[in-house]
GROMACS .gro file of C-alpha atoms in nm:
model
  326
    1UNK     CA    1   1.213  -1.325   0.145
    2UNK     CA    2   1.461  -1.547  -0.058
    3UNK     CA    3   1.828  -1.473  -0.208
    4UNK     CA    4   1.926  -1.232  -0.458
    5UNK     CA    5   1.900  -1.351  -0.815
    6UNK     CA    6   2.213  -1.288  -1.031
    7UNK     CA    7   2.085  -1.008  -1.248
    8UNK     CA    8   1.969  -0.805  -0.895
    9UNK     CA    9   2.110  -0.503  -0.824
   10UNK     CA   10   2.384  -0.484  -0.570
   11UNK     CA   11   2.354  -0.129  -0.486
   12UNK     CA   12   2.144   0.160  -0.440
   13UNK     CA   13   2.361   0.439  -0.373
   14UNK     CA   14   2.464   0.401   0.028
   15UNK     CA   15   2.219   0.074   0.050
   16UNK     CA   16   2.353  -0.241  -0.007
   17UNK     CA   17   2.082  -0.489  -0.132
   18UNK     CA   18   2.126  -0.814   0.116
   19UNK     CA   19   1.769  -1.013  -0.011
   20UNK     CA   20   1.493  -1.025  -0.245
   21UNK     CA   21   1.186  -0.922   0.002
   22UNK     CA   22   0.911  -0.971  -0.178
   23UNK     CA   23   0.748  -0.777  -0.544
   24UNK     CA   24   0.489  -0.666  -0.706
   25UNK     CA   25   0.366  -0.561  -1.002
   26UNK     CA   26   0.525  -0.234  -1.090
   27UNK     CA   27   0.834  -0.291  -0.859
   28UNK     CA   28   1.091  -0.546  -0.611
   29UNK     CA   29   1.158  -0.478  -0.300
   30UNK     CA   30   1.499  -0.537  -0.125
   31UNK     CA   31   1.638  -0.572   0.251
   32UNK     CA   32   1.945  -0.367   0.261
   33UNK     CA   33   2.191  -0.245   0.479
   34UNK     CA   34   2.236   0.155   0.535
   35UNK     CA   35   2.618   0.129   0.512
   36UNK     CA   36   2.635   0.527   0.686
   37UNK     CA   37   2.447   0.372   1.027
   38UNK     CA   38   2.426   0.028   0.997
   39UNK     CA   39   2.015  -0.009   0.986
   40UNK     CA   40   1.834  -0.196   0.819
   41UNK     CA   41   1.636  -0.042   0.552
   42UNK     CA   42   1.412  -0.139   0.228
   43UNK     CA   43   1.443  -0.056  -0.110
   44UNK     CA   44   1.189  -0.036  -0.348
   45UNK     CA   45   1.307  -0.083  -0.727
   46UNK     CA   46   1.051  -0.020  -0.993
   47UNK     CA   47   1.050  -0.276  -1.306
   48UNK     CA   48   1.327  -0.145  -1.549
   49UNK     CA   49   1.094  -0.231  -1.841
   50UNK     CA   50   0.806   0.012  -1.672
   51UNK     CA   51   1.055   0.279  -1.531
   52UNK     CA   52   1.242   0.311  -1.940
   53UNK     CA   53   0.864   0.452  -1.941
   54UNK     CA   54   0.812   0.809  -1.893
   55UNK     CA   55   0.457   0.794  -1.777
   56UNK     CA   56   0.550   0.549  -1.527
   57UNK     CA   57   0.860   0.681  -1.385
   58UNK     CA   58   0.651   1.053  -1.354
   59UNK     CA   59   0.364   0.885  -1.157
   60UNK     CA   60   0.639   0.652  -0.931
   61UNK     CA   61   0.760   0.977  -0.832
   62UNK     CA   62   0.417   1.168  -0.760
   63UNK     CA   63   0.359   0.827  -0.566
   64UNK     CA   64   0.703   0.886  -0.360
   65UNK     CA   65   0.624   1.269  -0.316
   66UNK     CA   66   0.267   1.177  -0.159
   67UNK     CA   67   0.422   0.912   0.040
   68UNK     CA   68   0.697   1.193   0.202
   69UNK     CA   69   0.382   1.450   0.229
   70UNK     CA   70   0.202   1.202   0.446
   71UNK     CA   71   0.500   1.048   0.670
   72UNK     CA   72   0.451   1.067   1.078
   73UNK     CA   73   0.190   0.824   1.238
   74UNK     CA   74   0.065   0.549   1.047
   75UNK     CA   75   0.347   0.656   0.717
   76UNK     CA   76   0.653   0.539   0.778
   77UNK     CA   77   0.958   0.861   0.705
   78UNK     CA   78   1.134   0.824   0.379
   79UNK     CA   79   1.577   0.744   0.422
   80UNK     CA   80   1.762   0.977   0.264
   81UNK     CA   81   1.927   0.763  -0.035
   82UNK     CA   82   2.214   1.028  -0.007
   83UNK     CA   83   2.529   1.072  -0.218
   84UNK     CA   84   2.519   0.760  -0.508
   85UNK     CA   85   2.846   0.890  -0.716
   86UNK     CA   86   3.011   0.543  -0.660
   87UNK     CA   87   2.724   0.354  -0.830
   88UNK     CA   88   2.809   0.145  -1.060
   89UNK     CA   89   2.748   0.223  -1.405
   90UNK     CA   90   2.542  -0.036  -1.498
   91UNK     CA   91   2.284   0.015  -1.168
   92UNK     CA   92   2.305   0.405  -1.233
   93UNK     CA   93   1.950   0.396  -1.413
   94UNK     CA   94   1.737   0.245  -1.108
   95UNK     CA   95   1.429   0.423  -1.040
   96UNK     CA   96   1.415   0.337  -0.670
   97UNK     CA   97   1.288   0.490  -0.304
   98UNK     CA   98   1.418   0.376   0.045
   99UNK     CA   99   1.273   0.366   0.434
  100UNK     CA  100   1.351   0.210   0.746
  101UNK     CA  101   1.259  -0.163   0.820
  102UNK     CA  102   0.976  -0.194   1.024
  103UNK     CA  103   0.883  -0.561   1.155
  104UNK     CA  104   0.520  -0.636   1.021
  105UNK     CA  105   0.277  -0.873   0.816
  106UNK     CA  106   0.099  -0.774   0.499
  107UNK     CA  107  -0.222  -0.789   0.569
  108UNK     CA  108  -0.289  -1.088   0.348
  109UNK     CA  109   0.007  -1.279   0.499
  110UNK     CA  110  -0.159  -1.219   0.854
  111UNK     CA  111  -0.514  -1.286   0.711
  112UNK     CA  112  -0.312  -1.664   0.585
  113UNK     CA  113  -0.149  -1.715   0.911
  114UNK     CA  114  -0.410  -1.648   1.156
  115UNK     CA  115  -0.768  -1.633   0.998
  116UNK     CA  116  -0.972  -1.285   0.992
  117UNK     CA  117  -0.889  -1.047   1.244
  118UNK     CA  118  -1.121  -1.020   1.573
  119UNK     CA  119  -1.282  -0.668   1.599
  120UNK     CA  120  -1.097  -0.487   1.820
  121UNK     CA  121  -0.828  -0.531   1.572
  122UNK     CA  122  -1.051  -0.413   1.313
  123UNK     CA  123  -1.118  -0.121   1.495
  124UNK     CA  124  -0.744  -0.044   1.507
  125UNK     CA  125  -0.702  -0.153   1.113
  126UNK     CA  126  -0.947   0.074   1.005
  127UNK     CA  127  -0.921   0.384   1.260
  128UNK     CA  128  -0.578   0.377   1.109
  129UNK     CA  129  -0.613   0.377   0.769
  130UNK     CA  130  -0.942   0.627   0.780
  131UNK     CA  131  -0.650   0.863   0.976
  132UNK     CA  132  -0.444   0.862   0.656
  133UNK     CA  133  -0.760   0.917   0.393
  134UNK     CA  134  -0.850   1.203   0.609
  135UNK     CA  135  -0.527   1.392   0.534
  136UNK     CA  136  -0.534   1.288   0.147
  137UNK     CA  137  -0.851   1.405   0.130
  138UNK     CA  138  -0.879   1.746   0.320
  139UNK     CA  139  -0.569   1.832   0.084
  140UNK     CA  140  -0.832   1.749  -0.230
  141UNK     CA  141  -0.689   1.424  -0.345
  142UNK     CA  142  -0.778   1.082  -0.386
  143UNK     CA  143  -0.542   0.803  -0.239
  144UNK     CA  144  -0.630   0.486  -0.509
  145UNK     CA  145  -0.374   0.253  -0.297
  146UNK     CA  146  -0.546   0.041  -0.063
  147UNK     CA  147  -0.531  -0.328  -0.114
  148UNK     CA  148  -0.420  -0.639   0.113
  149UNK     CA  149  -0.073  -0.648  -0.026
  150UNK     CA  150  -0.038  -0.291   0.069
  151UNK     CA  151  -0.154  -0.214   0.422
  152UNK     CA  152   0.083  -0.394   0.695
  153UNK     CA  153   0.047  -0.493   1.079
  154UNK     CA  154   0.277  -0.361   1.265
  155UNK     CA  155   0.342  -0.418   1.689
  156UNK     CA  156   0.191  -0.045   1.714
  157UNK     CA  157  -0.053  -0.038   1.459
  158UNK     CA  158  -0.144  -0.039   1.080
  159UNK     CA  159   0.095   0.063   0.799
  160UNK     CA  160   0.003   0.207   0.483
  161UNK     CA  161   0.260   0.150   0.193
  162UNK     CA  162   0.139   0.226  -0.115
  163UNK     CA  163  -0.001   0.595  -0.230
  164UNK     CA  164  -0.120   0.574  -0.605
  165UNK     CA  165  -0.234   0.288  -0.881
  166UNK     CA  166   0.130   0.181  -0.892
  167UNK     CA  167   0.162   0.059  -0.529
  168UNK     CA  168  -0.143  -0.125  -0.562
  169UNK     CA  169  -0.143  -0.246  -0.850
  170UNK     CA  170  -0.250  -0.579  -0.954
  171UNK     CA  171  -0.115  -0.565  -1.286
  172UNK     CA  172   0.104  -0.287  -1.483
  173UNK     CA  173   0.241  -0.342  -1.832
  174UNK     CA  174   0.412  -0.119  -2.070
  175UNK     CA  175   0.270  -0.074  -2.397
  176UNK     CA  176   0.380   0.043  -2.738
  177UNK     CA  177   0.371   0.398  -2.788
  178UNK     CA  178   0.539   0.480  -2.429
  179UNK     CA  179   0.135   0.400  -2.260
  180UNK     CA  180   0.090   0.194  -1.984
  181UNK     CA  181  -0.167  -0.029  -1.877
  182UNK     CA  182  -0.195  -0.072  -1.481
  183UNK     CA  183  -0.460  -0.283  -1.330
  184UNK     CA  184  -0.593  -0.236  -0.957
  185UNK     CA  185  -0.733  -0.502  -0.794
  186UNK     CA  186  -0.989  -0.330  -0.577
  187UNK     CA  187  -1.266  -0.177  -0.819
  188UNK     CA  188  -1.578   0.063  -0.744
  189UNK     CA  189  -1.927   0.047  -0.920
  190UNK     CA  190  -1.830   0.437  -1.043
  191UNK     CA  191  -1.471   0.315  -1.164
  192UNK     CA  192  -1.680   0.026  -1.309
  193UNK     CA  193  -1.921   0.264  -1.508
  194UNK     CA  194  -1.645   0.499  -1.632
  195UNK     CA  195  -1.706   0.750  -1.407
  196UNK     CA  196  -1.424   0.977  -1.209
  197UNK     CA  197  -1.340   0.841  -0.879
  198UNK     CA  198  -1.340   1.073  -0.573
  199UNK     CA  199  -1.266   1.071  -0.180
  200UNK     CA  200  -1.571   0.863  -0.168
  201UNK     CA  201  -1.403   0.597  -0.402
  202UNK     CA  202  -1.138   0.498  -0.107
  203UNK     CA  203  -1.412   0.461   0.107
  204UNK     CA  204  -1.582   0.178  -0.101
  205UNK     CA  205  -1.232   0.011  -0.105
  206UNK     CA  206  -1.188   0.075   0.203
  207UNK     CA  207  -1.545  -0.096   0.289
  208UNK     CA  208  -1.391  -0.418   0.076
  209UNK     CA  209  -1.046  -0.424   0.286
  210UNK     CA  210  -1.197  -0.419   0.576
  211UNK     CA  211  -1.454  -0.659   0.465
  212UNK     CA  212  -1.191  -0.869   0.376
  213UNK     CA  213  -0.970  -0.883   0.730
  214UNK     CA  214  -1.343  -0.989   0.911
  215UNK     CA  215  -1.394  -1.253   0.692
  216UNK     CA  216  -1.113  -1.396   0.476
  217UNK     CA  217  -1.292  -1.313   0.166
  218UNK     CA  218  -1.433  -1.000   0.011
  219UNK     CA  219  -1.795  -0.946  -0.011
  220UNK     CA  220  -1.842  -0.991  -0.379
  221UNK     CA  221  -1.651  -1.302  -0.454
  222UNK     CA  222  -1.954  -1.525  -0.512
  223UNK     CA  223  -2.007  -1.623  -0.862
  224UNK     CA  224  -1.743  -1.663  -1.165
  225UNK     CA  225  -1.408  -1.414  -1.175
  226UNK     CA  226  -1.611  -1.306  -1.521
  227UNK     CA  227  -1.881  -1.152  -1.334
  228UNK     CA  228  -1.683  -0.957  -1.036
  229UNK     CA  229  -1.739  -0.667  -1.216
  230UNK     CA  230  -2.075  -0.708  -1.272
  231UNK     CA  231  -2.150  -0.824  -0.884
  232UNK     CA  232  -1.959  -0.518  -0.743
  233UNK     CA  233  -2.167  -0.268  -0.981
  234UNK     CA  234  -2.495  -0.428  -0.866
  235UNK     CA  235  -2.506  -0.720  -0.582
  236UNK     CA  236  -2.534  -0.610  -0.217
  237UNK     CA  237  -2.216  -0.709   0.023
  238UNK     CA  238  -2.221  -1.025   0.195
  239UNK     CA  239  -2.152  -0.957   0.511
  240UNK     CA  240  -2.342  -1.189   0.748
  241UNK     CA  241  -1.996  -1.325   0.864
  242UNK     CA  242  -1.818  -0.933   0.954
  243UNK     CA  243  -1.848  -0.867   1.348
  244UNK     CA  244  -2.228  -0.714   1.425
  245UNK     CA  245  -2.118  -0.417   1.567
  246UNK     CA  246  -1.905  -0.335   1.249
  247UNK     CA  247  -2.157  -0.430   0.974
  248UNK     CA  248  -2.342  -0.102   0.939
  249UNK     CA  249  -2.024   0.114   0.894
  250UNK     CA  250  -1.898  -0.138   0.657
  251UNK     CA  251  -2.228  -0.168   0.454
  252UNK     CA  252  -2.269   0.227   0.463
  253UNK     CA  253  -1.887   0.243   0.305
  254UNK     CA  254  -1.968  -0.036   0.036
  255UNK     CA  255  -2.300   0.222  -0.095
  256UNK     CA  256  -2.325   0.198  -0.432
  257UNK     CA  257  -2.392   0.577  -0.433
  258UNK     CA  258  -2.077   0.740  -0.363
  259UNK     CA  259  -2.291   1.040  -0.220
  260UNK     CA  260  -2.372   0.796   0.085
  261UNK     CA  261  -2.063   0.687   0.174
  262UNK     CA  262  -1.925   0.868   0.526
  263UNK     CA  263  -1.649   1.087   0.502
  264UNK     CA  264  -1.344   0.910   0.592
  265UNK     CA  265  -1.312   1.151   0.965
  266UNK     CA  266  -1.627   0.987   1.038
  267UNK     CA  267  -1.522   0.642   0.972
  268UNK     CA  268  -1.215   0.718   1.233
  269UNK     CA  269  -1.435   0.781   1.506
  270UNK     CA  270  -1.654   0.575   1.474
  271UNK     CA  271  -1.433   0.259   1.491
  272UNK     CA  272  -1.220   0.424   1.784
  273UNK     CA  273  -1.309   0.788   1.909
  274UNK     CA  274  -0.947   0.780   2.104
  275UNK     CA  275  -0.777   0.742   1.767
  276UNK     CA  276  -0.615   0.445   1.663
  277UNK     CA  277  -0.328   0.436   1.857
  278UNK     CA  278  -0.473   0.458   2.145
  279UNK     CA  279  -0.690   0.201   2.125
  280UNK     CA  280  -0.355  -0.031   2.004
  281UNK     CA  281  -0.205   0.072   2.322
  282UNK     CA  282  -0.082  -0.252   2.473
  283UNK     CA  283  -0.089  -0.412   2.200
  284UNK     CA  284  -0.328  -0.550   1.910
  285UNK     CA  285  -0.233  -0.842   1.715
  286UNK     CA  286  -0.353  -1.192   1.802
  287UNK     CA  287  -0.093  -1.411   1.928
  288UNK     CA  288   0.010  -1.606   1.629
  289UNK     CA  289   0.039  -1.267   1.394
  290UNK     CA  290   0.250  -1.084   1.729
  291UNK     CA  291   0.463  -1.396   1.700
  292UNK     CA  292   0.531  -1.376   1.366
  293UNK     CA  293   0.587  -1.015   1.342
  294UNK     CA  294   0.860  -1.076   1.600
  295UNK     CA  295   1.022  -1.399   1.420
  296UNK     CA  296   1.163  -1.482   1.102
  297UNK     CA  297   0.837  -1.371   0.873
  298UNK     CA  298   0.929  -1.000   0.965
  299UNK     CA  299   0.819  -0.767   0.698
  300UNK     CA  300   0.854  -0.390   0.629
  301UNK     CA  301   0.730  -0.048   0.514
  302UNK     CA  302   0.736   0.019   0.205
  303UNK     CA  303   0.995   0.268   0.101
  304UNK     CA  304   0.884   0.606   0.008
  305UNK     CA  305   1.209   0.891  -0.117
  306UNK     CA  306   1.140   0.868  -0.500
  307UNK     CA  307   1.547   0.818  -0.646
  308UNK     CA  308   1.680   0.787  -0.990
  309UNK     CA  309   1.995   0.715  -1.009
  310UNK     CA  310   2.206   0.891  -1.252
  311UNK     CA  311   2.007   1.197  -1.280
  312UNK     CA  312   2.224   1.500  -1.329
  313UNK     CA  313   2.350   1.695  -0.999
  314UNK     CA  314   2.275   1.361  -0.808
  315UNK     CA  315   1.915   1.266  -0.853
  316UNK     CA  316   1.624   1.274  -0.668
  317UNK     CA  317   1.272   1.390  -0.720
  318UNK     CA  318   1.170   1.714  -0.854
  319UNK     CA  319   1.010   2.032  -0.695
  320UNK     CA  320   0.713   1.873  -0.483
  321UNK     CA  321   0.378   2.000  -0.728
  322UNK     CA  322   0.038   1.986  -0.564
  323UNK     CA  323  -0.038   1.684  -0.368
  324UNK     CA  324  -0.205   1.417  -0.603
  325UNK     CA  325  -0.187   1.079  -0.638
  326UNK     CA  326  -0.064   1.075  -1.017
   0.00000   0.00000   0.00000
């Protein structure tokens, strides 16, 4: 978290922006204050240079519809941005979405702070976020937004915050012609080959995240950044140093067939048949990542009721289309 630059923006309708809280590519996000009830809420604000695009600011919003579709459990609810009349003029073109403030770690923060996470933990991490793929997928989409930066540990359990390629994102650039170039940092052999990904694709990346919070490290590292590609289309996992009881599910979700893969339902109960939050009941976290979830590295949800300021009869997203990711 660190202080507002000079050329942030101030307001986003009833929020007031109070700090810069962290960003990413495609967006910033801001602490605010809910000046109607006092919270504490977030604010993502996508890129002005990637919302002036209209591919981008369509697929933001598909991203913010799937987030509200999925919200209960292990989605945080969107905020209402309500009435933003009294924005100023110069703000009144933000492309933003807003949710409640919910203490927690990134998962790559926690990962820094405390080492990989023991396996009951895992358990938790992945029950939770095989929960959410089971809803994206029995509606016939694919989710595409699992990385470290976007799955958070919260006192009660996991948080996913990011719904589409935009939220996880490693890199998204505007090009000429109104295209845009977007970058994710978790690949799959089929992505790799040109091939269309499917529910079976989050389950690879899945594999890797969870890969990832055993270890410190994903499975495919090994070797020049030039040949990651390469290594994740053809190498076997490394896994020697993930938790024995958790290797098999992991290896089966890192298949280089996506026909083998297990459905994401499966992966649930497998890692904790009384659901996730029941097996986080009385807590999860190690020490030092409880402590810091409590203290001054709090962290947040990310914020999911697609806004655009400006727009005609006061904004907000359009008539919710079938769920996709984009």
């Amino acid at each position: 978290m660190e202080a507002l630059r000079q050329d942030d923006p101030r307001r986003f309708g009833r929020f007031t922006a109070l700090a810069r809280f962290d960003e990413g590519a495609s967006a910033v996000r801001y602490v605010a204050r809910d000046l109607a009830s006092g919270e504490s809420a977030l604010i993502t604000a996508a890129r002005p240079e990637l919302a002036a695009v209209p591919v981008f600011s369509r697929r933001f919003q598909a991203e913010a519809r799937t987030a509200e579709r999925l919200a209960g459990g292990w989605v945080a609810p969107p905020l209402d941005p309500g009435d933003t009349a009294e924005t100023p003029a110069d703000e009144a073109e933000l492309l933003w979405t807003a949710a409640g403030y919910v203490p927690a770690l990134p998962l790559a923060e926690a990962i820094s702070i405390a080492g990989p996470l023991p396996e009951r933990a895992l358990r938790i991490l992945g029950a939770g976020i095989a929960e959410i793929l089971s809803r994206v997928h029995a509606a016939g989409s694919v989710l595409q937004g699992l990385a470290p930066g976007t799955v958070l540990l919260a006192a009660d359990g996991p948080r996913l915050t990011a719904f589409g390629p935009l939220g996880a994102a490693a890199s998204a650039e505007a090009r000429p012609g109104g295209q845009l170039s977007v970058r994710l940092g978790y690949l799959t052999p089929e992505q790799i080959e040109g091939k269309e990904v499917s529910a079976a694709s989050d389950l690879f990346v899945l594999g890797l995240l969870l890969a990832y919070a055993a270890t410190g490290t994903t499975p495919f590292t090994e070797g020049p950044a030039e040949g990651a590609t390469r290594r994740i289309a053809e190498d076997e996992p490394e896994l020697d140093a993930v938790p024995e009881e958790l290797r098999e599910l992991i290896a089966n979700c890192l298949a280089k067939d996506p026909d083998q893969r297990p459905t994401a339902g499966t992966v649930a109960a497998e890692l904790a048949l009384e659901g996730a939050a029941g097996l986080a009941r009385g807590g999860w976290l190690p020490e030092p990542l409880a402590a810091a979830g409590r203290g001054t590295r709090k962290r947040g949800s990310w914020p999911w009721r697609c806004r655009r300021r400006g727009e005609a009869g006061g904004g907000g997203c359009p008539a919710r289309p079938p769920m996709t990711p984009g």
